[in-house]
């Protein structure tokens, strides 16, 4: 096969050999452009567009900082300082009384790192409202387990830990 190609090449006159070489060079350049240069350029354009989008989003996020800080500053005064187990239990008891949940408590006990509360049957809406109010004050349950009892009522076990 190689011999036939070599013989066909030698049978061509100089002008035809020159044209075949020029065609080979042209096809090599087209192939190089299609396979390498064009994908690199399109990737570059796409990356530049993604960069512009990210910069626009970053600028928008930076513009939102004052709004978030103003919302945070209005919530901050409600935060409770809980430094020991006594303060934690006092906060829990007070908030339970405010939400009219104190009568539903099965057990309320302090632990070395916080406190545990168990409800045998409690109104689920009031329980979650109470938890939301505690969260607004900066106290979040470390562990919460609820079991459906009947419509609107759940059995709940909660554990609170002291903030570090």
Coordinates of C-alpha atoms in Angstrom, one line a residue:
X1 CA 0.0 0.0 0.0
X2 CA 2.8 2.4 0.9
X3 CA 4.6 1.5 -2.3
X4 CA 1.5 2.3 -4.3
X5 CA 1.1 5.7 -2.6
X6 CA 4.8 6.5 -3.1
X7 CA 4.6 5.5 -6.8
X8 CA 1.4 7.7 -7.3
X9 CA 3.3 10.6 -5.7
X10 CA 6.3 10.3 -8.0
X11 CA 3.9 10.1 -11.0
X12 CA 2.5 13.5 -10.1
X13 CA 4.2 16.5 -11.7
X14 CA 5.8 19.2 -9.5
X15 CA 2.8 21.5 -9.7
X16 CA 0.4 18.7 -8.6
X17 CA 2.7 17.7 -5.7
X18 CA 2.7 21.4 -4.6
X19 CA -1.1 21.5 -4.7
X20 CA -1.4 18.3 -2.7
X21 CA 1.0 19.6 -0.1
X22 CA -0.9 22.9 0.1
X23 CA -4.2 21.0 0.4
X24 CA -2.7 18.9 3.2
X25 CA -1.5 22.0 5.0
X26 CA -4.9 23.7 4.6
X27 CA -6.7 20.6 5.9
X28 CA -4.3 20.4 8.9
X29 CA -5.0 24.0 9.8
X30 CA -8.8 23.5 9.5
X31 CA -8.5 20.4 11.6
X32 CA -6.4 22.2 14.2
X33 CA -8.9 25.1 14.3
X34 CA -12.0 22.8 14.6
X35 CA -10.5 20.4 17.1
X36 CA -8.5 22.7 19.3
X37 CA -8.8 26.5 18.8
X38 CA -12.6 26.7 18.5
X39 CA -13.4 24.7 21.6
X40 CA -10.8 26.7 23.6
X41 CA -12.3 30.0 22.4
X42 CA -15.9 29.0 23.2
X43 CA -14.8 27.7 26.7
X44 CA -13.1 31.0 27.3
X45 CA -16.2 33.0 26.3
X46 CA -18.4 30.8 28.5
X47 CA -16.0 31.2 31.4
X48 CA -16.0 35.0 31.0
X49 CA -19.8 35.0 31.0
X50 CA -19.8 32.9 34.2
X51 CA -17.4 35.3 35.8
X52 CA -19.6 38.3 34.9
X53 CA -22.6 36.5 36.3
X54 CA -20.7 35.6 39.5
X55 CA -19.5 39.2 39.9
X56 CA -23.1 40.5 39.4
X57 CA -24.4 38.1 42.0
X58 CA -21.5 39.1 44.4
X59 CA -22.4 42.7 44.0
X60 CA -26.1 42.0 44.6
X61 CA -25.2 40.0 47.8
X62 CA -23.0 42.8 49.0
X63 CA -25.9 45.3 48.5
X64 CA -28.1 43.0 50.7
X65 CA -25.7 43.2 53.7
X66 CA -27.2 46.4 55.2
X67 CA -30.8 44.9 55.0
X68 CA -29.7 41.7 56.7
X69 CA -27.8 43.6 59.4
X70 CA -30.9 45.8 60.1
X71 CA -33.0 42.6 60.5
X72 CA -30.4 41.0 62.7
X73 CA -30.1 44.1 64.9
X74 CA -33.8 44.0 65.5
X75 CA -33.7 40.4 66.6
X76 CA -30.5 40.7 68.7
X77 CA -32.1 42.4 71.8
X78 CA -34.4 39.3 72.2
X79 CA -31.4 37.0 72.5
X80 CA -31.1 35.5 76.0
X81 CA -27.8 34.9 77.7
X82 CA -27.8 31.4 79.1
X83 CA -24.5 30.7 80.9
X84 CA -25.4 27.9 83.3
X85 CA -27.9 25.1 83.9
X86 CA -30.0 27.1 86.3
X87 CA -30.5 30.0 83.9
X88 CA -31.4 27.5 81.2
X89 CA -34.0 25.7 83.3
X90 CA -35.4 29.1 84.4
X91 CA -35.8 30.2 80.8
X92 CA -37.4 26.9 79.8
X93 CA -39.9 27.0 82.7
X94 CA -40.8 30.7 82.1
X95 CA -41.3 30.1 78.4
X96 CA -43.4 27.0 79.0
X97 CA -45.7 28.9 81.3
X98 CA -46.0 31.7 78.8
X99 CA -47.1 29.2 76.1
X100 CA -49.4 27.4 78.6
X101 CA -47.5 24.2 78.2
X102 CA -46.3 23.8 81.7
X103 CA -49.3 21.6 82.7
X104 CA -48.5 19.2 79.8
X105 CA -45.0 18.3 81.1
X106 CA -44.4 14.7 82.0
X107 CA -40.9 15.3 83.2
X108 CA -38.6 18.3 83.5
X109 CA -35.1 17.7 84.7
X110 CA -31.8 19.4 84.6
X111 CA -28.7 17.5 83.4
X112 CA -25.0 18.4 83.8
X113 CA -24.9 19.9 80.3
X114 CA -28.5 21.3 80.0
X115 CA -32.0 20.0 80.5
X116 CA -34.5 17.3 79.4
X117 CA -38.2 17.7 78.9
X118 CA -40.8 15.0 78.1
X119 CA -44.4 15.5 77.2
X120 CA -46.8 12.5 77.2
X121 CA -49.5 14.4 75.2
X122 CA -49.0 17.9 74.0
X123 CA -50.6 20.2 71.4
X124 CA -48.2 20.0 68.4
X125 CA -48.9 23.6 67.3
X126 CA -48.2 25.1 70.7
X127 CA -45.1 22.9 71.1
X128 CA -43.6 24.1 67.8
X129 CA -44.6 27.7 68.5
X130 CA -42.8 27.4 71.8
X131 CA -39.7 25.9 70.1
X132 CA -39.7 28.8 67.6
X133 CA -39.8 31.4 70.4
X134 CA -36.9 29.7 72.1
X135 CA -35.0 29.7 68.8
X136 CA -35.6 33.4 68.5
X137 CA -34.1 33.8 71.9
X138 CA -31.0 31.9 70.8
X139 CA -31.8 28.5 72.4
X140 CA -32.2 25.5 70.1
X141 CA -33.1 22.0 71.1
X142 CA -30.1 19.7 70.8
X143 CA -32.4 16.7 70.3
X144 CA -36.1 16.5 69.5
X145 CA -38.2 13.3 69.2
X146 CA -41.9 13.5 68.5
X147 CA -44.3 10.7 68.1
X148 CA -47.8 11.1 66.7
X149 CA -50.5 10.3 69.3
X150 CA -53.7 11.6 67.7
X151 CA -54.7 14.5 65.5
X152 CA -53.1 17.6 66.8
X153 CA -51.3 15.8 69.7
X154 CA -47.8 14.4 69.9
X155 CA -45.6 12.7 72.5
X156 CA -42.3 14.7 72.6
X157 CA -38.9 14.3 74.2
X158 CA -36.5 17.3 74.0
X159 CA -33.0 17.8 75.2
X160 CA -31.3 21.2 75.5
X161 CA -27.6 21.8 75.9
X162 CA -25.9 24.8 77.2
X163 CA -24.4 27.0 74.5
X164 CA -20.6 26.8 74.3

